[in-house]
Amino acid sequence: MAKKSTSAPKSVAKAKGGKPVYVLNGPNLNLLGLREPEIYGHTSLADIEKLVTAHAKARGATALCLQSNHEGELVTWIQEARSMASGVIINAAAYSHTSIAIHDALAMLDIPAVEVHISNIYKREEFRHYSYMSSVVKGVICGLGVQGYTLALDAILADISK
Ligand code: CA2
């Protein structure tokens, strides 16, 4: 019979005491929960950050949550993530559909990045159907609401434990 391991799973062991997963949110997401609940739900950004932080903690990992309305600040954090983070979760919001600068910063990462959208961008206006992020990240999660963030975290932890 195979011996049951008593040590922590590899993903937990690697993330523990390691670098945080950066959770980056872009413009207007600071107003989540205040308007358009039919699209984005009632959860606030503070609630999402609490959820991801608790999810990470339960897995022996850490999350660093940051939000900005400024493109350059998001670029700076992605650059910082190259040495300071074990992975990146990014909802670049409207910049997803416009920003070559964020695309280029993500392309320079050699840690896993996952793009998240709360809404299903393909069921919405055509201008939301293209994301400059998607071609330079490991995966994309959209339309699953705030659960997308915890799914993205699990995907990153699984990836870094390989
Ligand atoms: O579905 C998503 O997560 C989006 O990234 C959200 C962006 C939108 O531009 C993308 O196409 C899809 C918009 C975030 C705006 O946040 C709001 C917050 C409060 C009320 C209304 C919008």
Tab-separated table of C-alpha atoms and ligand atoms in Angstrom:
chain	number	residue	atom	x	y	z
A	1	MET	CA	0.000	0.000	0.000
A	2	ALA	CA	1.300	3.475	-0.846
A	3	LYS	CA	2.469	5.443	2.167
A	4	LYS	CA	0.406	8.561	2.841
A	5	SER	CA	2.587	11.668	2.862
A	6	THR	CA	2.484	13.624	6.089
A	7	SER	CA	4.181	16.679	4.604
A	8	ALA	CA	2.278	19.632	3.121
A	9	PRO	CA	1.309	19.424	-0.563
A	10	LYS	CA	4.033	20.732	-2.852
A	11	SER	CA	2.057	23.842	-3.874
A	12	VAL	CA	1.506	24.838	-0.260
A	13	ALA	CA	5.117	24.112	0.636
A	14	LYS	CA	6.417	26.261	-2.224
A	15	ALA	CA	4.087	29.201	-1.639
A	16	LYS	CA	4.637	29.206	2.133
A	17	GLY	CA	7.150	31.814	3.144
A	18	GLY	CA	7.541	32.603	-0.532
A	19	LYS	CA	6.639	35.611	-2.608
A	20	PRO	CA	3.023	36.848	-2.703
A	21	VAL	CA	0.724	36.555	-5.670
A	22	TYR	CA	0.005	40.085	-6.885
A	23	VAL	CA	-3.701	40.765	-7.446
A	24	LEU	CA	-3.941	43.830	-9.673
A	25	ASN	CA	-7.207	45.607	-10.395
A	26	GLY	CA	-7.578	48.419	-12.885
A	27	PRO	CA	-9.682	51.531	-13.384
A	28	ASN	CA	-13.082	51.981	-11.749
A	29	LEU	CA	-12.986	48.600	-10.020
A	30	ASN	CA	-12.666	50.570	-6.757
A	31	LEU	CA	-16.351	51.416	-7.305
A	32	LEU	CA	-17.524	47.807	-7.553
A	33	GLY	CA	-20.751	47.081	-5.739
A	34	LEU	CA	-21.915	50.670	-6.003
A	35	ARG	CA	-23.302	50.641	-9.588
A	36	GLU	CA	-24.372	48.160	-12.283
A	37	PRO	CA	-24.957	45.214	-9.907
A	38	GLU	CA	-26.730	43.377	-12.749
A	39	ILE	CA	-23.333	43.122	-14.501
A	40	TYR	CA	-20.811	43.055	-11.668
A	41	GLY	CA	-22.846	41.892	-8.666
A	42	HIS	CA	-22.984	43.455	-5.225
A	43	THR	CA	-19.491	42.535	-4.024
A	44	SER	CA	-17.147	45.429	-3.335
A	45	LEU	CA	-13.449	45.460	-4.209
A	46	ALA	CA	-12.656	45.309	-0.478
A	47	ASP	CA	-14.750	42.103	-0.274
A	48	ILE	CA	-12.880	40.592	-3.248
A	49	GLU	CA	-9.555	41.441	-1.661
A	50	LYS	CA	-10.629	39.833	1.626
A	51	LEU	CA	-11.823	36.733	-0.236
A	52	VAL	CA	-8.575	36.290	-2.207
A	53	THR	CA	-6.427	37.014	0.849
A	54	ALA	CA	-8.299	34.390	2.908
A	55	HIS	CA	-8.183	31.910	0.012
A	56	ALA	CA	-4.429	32.377	-0.260
A	57	LYS	CA	-3.929	32.056	3.504
A	58	ALA	CA	-5.923	28.801	3.585
A	59	ARG	CA	-3.475	27.438	1.018
A	60	GLY	CA	-0.377	28.619	2.848
A	61	ALA	CA	0.199	31.405	0.335
A	62	THR	CA	-0.103	35.184	0.422
A	63	ALA	CA	-1.789	37.724	-1.838
A	64	LEU	CA	-0.875	41.371	-2.298
A	65	CYS	CA	-3.910	43.282	-3.580
A	66	LEU	CA	-3.461	46.579	-5.435
A	67	GLN	CA	-5.859	48.781	-7.426
A	68	SER	CA	-5.145	51.753	-9.633
A	69	ASN	CA	-7.001	54.000	-12.039
A	70	HIS	CA	-3.680	54.783	-13.752
A	71	GLU	CA	-2.150	52.735	-16.555
A	72	GLY	CA	1.456	53.582	-15.652
A	73	GLU	CA	0.993	52.508	-12.062
A	74	LEU	CA	-0.270	49.102	-13.208
A	75	VAL	CA	2.781	48.833	-15.522
A	76	THR	CA	5.089	49.683	-12.591
A	77	TRP	CA	3.504	47.000	-10.383
A	78	ILE	CA	3.816	44.382	-13.140
A	79	GLN	CA	7.493	45.293	-13.526
A	80	GLU	CA	7.918	45.043	-9.739
A	81	ALA	CA	6.206	41.630	-9.793
A	82	ARG	CA	9.082	40.250	-11.909
A	83	SER	CA	11.250	40.120	-8.800
A	84	MET	CA	8.764	40.439	-5.931
A	85	ALA	CA	5.861	38.102	-6.814
A	86	SER	CA	5.298	34.418	-7.496
A	87	GLY	CA	2.425	35.123	-9.885
A	88	VAL	CA	0.036	37.836	-11.051
A	89	ILE	CA	-3.738	37.969	-11.231
A	90	ILE	CA	-4.834	40.922	-13.337
A	91	ASN	CA	-8.183	42.495	-14.061
A	92	ALA	CA	-7.009	45.477	-16.075
A	93	ALA	CA	-10.671	46.519	-16.555
A	94	ALA	CA	-11.052	48.899	-19.542
A	95	TYR	CA	-7.266	48.917	-20.090
A	96	SER	CA	-7.615	45.263	-21.144
A	97	HIS	CA	-9.112	46.513	-24.387
A	98	THR	CA	-6.713	49.405	-25.016
A	99	SER	CA	-3.330	49.046	-23.338
A	100	ILE	CA	-0.282	47.962	-25.314
A	101	ALA	CA	1.840	49.212	-22.384
A	102	ILE	CA	0.258	46.677	-19.999
A	103	HIS	CA	0.475	43.999	-22.711
A	104	ASP	CA	4.224	44.665	-23.053
A	105	ALA	CA	4.795	44.623	-19.277
A	106	LEU	CA	2.941	41.284	-18.938
A	107	ALA	CA	4.904	39.841	-21.860
A	108	MET	CA	8.130	40.447	-19.895
A	109	LEU	CA	6.987	38.349	-16.911
A	110	ASP	CA	8.454	34.918	-16.408
A	111	ILE	CA	6.032	34.042	-13.602
A	112	PRO	CA	2.454	32.859	-14.294
A	113	ALA	CA	-0.162	35.542	-14.906
A	114	VAL	CA	-3.910	34.994	-15.168
A	115	GLU	CA	-6.354	37.539	-16.602
A	116	VAL	CA	-9.707	37.820	-14.826
A	117	HIS	CA	-12.928	39.552	-15.836
A	118	ILE	CA	-15.923	39.482	-13.545
A	119	SER	CA	-18.357	39.755	-16.465
A	120	ASN	CA	-18.406	37.687	-19.640
A	121	ILE	CA	-16.796	40.211	-21.987
A	122	TYR	CA	-17.932	38.165	-25.039
A	123	LYS	CA	-21.597	38.642	-24.159
A	124	ARG	CA	-21.158	42.410	-24.018
A	125	GLU	CA	-20.346	45.248	-26.450
A	126	GLU	CA	-18.016	44.333	-29.291
A	127	PHE	CA	-15.283	46.708	-28.074
A	128	ARG	CA	-14.871	44.452	-25.024
A	129	HIS	CA	-14.322	41.294	-27.076
A	130	TYR	CA	-10.630	41.927	-27.694
A	131	SER	CA	-8.156	41.951	-24.811
A	132	TYR	CA	-4.518	42.944	-25.276
A	133	MET	CA	-3.770	40.925	-22.147
A	134	SER	CA	-4.968	37.507	-23.315
A	135	SER	CA	-2.107	36.683	-25.694
A	136	VAL	CA	0.557	37.206	-23.002
A	137	VAL	CA	-0.986	35.483	-19.957
A	138	LYS	CA	-1.176	31.831	-18.998
A	139	GLY	CA	-4.963	31.800	-18.943
A	140	VAL	CA	-8.120	33.867	-18.958
A	141	ILE	CA	-11.168	33.560	-16.690
A	142	CYS	CA	-14.241	35.614	-17.481
A	143	GLY	CA	-17.916	35.640	-16.678
A	144	LEU	CA	-17.672	33.693	-13.417
A	145	GLY	CA	-18.072	36.704	-11.169
A	146	VAL	CA	-15.747	37.238	-8.223
A	147	GLN	CA	-15.060	33.494	-8.066
A	148	GLY	CA	-12.763	34.130	-11.039
A	149	TYR	CA	-10.169	35.571	-8.655
A	150	THR	CA	-9.979	32.490	-6.427
A	151	LEU	CA	-9.940	30.182	-9.462
A	152	ALA	CA	-7.059	32.243	-10.860
A	153	LEU	CA	-5.188	31.951	-7.560
A	154	ASP	CA	-5.604	28.158	-7.554
A	155	ALA	CA	-4.342	28.014	-11.148
A	156	ILE	CA	-1.246	30.035	-10.229
A	157	LEU	CA	-0.510	27.940	-7.120
A	158	ALA	CA	-0.880	24.756	-9.187
A	159	ASP	CA	1.440	26.178	-11.832
A	160	ILE	CA	4.193	27.232	-9.444
A	161	SER	CA	4.077	23.859	-7.683
A	162	LYS	CA	4.936	22.007	-10.936
B	1	CA2	O1	-15.819	42.278	-16.253
B	1	CA2	C1	-14.795	42.829	-15.850
B	1	CA2	O2	-14.194	42.505	-14.838
B	1	CA2	C2	-14.258	44.043	-16.622
B	1	CA2	O3	-12.845	43.971	-16.620
B	1	CA2	C3	-14.738	45.273	-15.881
B	1	CA2	C4	-14.366	46.588	-16.580
B	1	CA2	C5	-14.774	46.557	-18.046
B	1	CA2	O4	-14.295	47.726	-18.698
B	1	CA2	C6	-14.247	45.325	-18.769
B	1	CA2	O5	-14.715	45.352	-20.091
B	1	CA2	C7	-14.716	44.058	-18.076
B	1	CA2	C8	-15.093	47.779	-15.962
B	1	CA2	C9	-14.898	47.965	-14.505
B	1	CA2	C10	-15.808	49.063	-14.091
B	1	CA2	O6	-16.205	48.848	-12.785
B	1	CA2	C11	-17.381	49.331	-12.358
B	1	CA2	C12	-17.511	49.512	-11.019
B	1	CA2	C13	-18.681	49.969	-10.508
B	1	CA2	C14	-19.727	50.241	-11.326
B	1	CA2	C15	-19.607	50.082	-12.664
B	1	CA2	C16	-18.422	49.625	-13.190
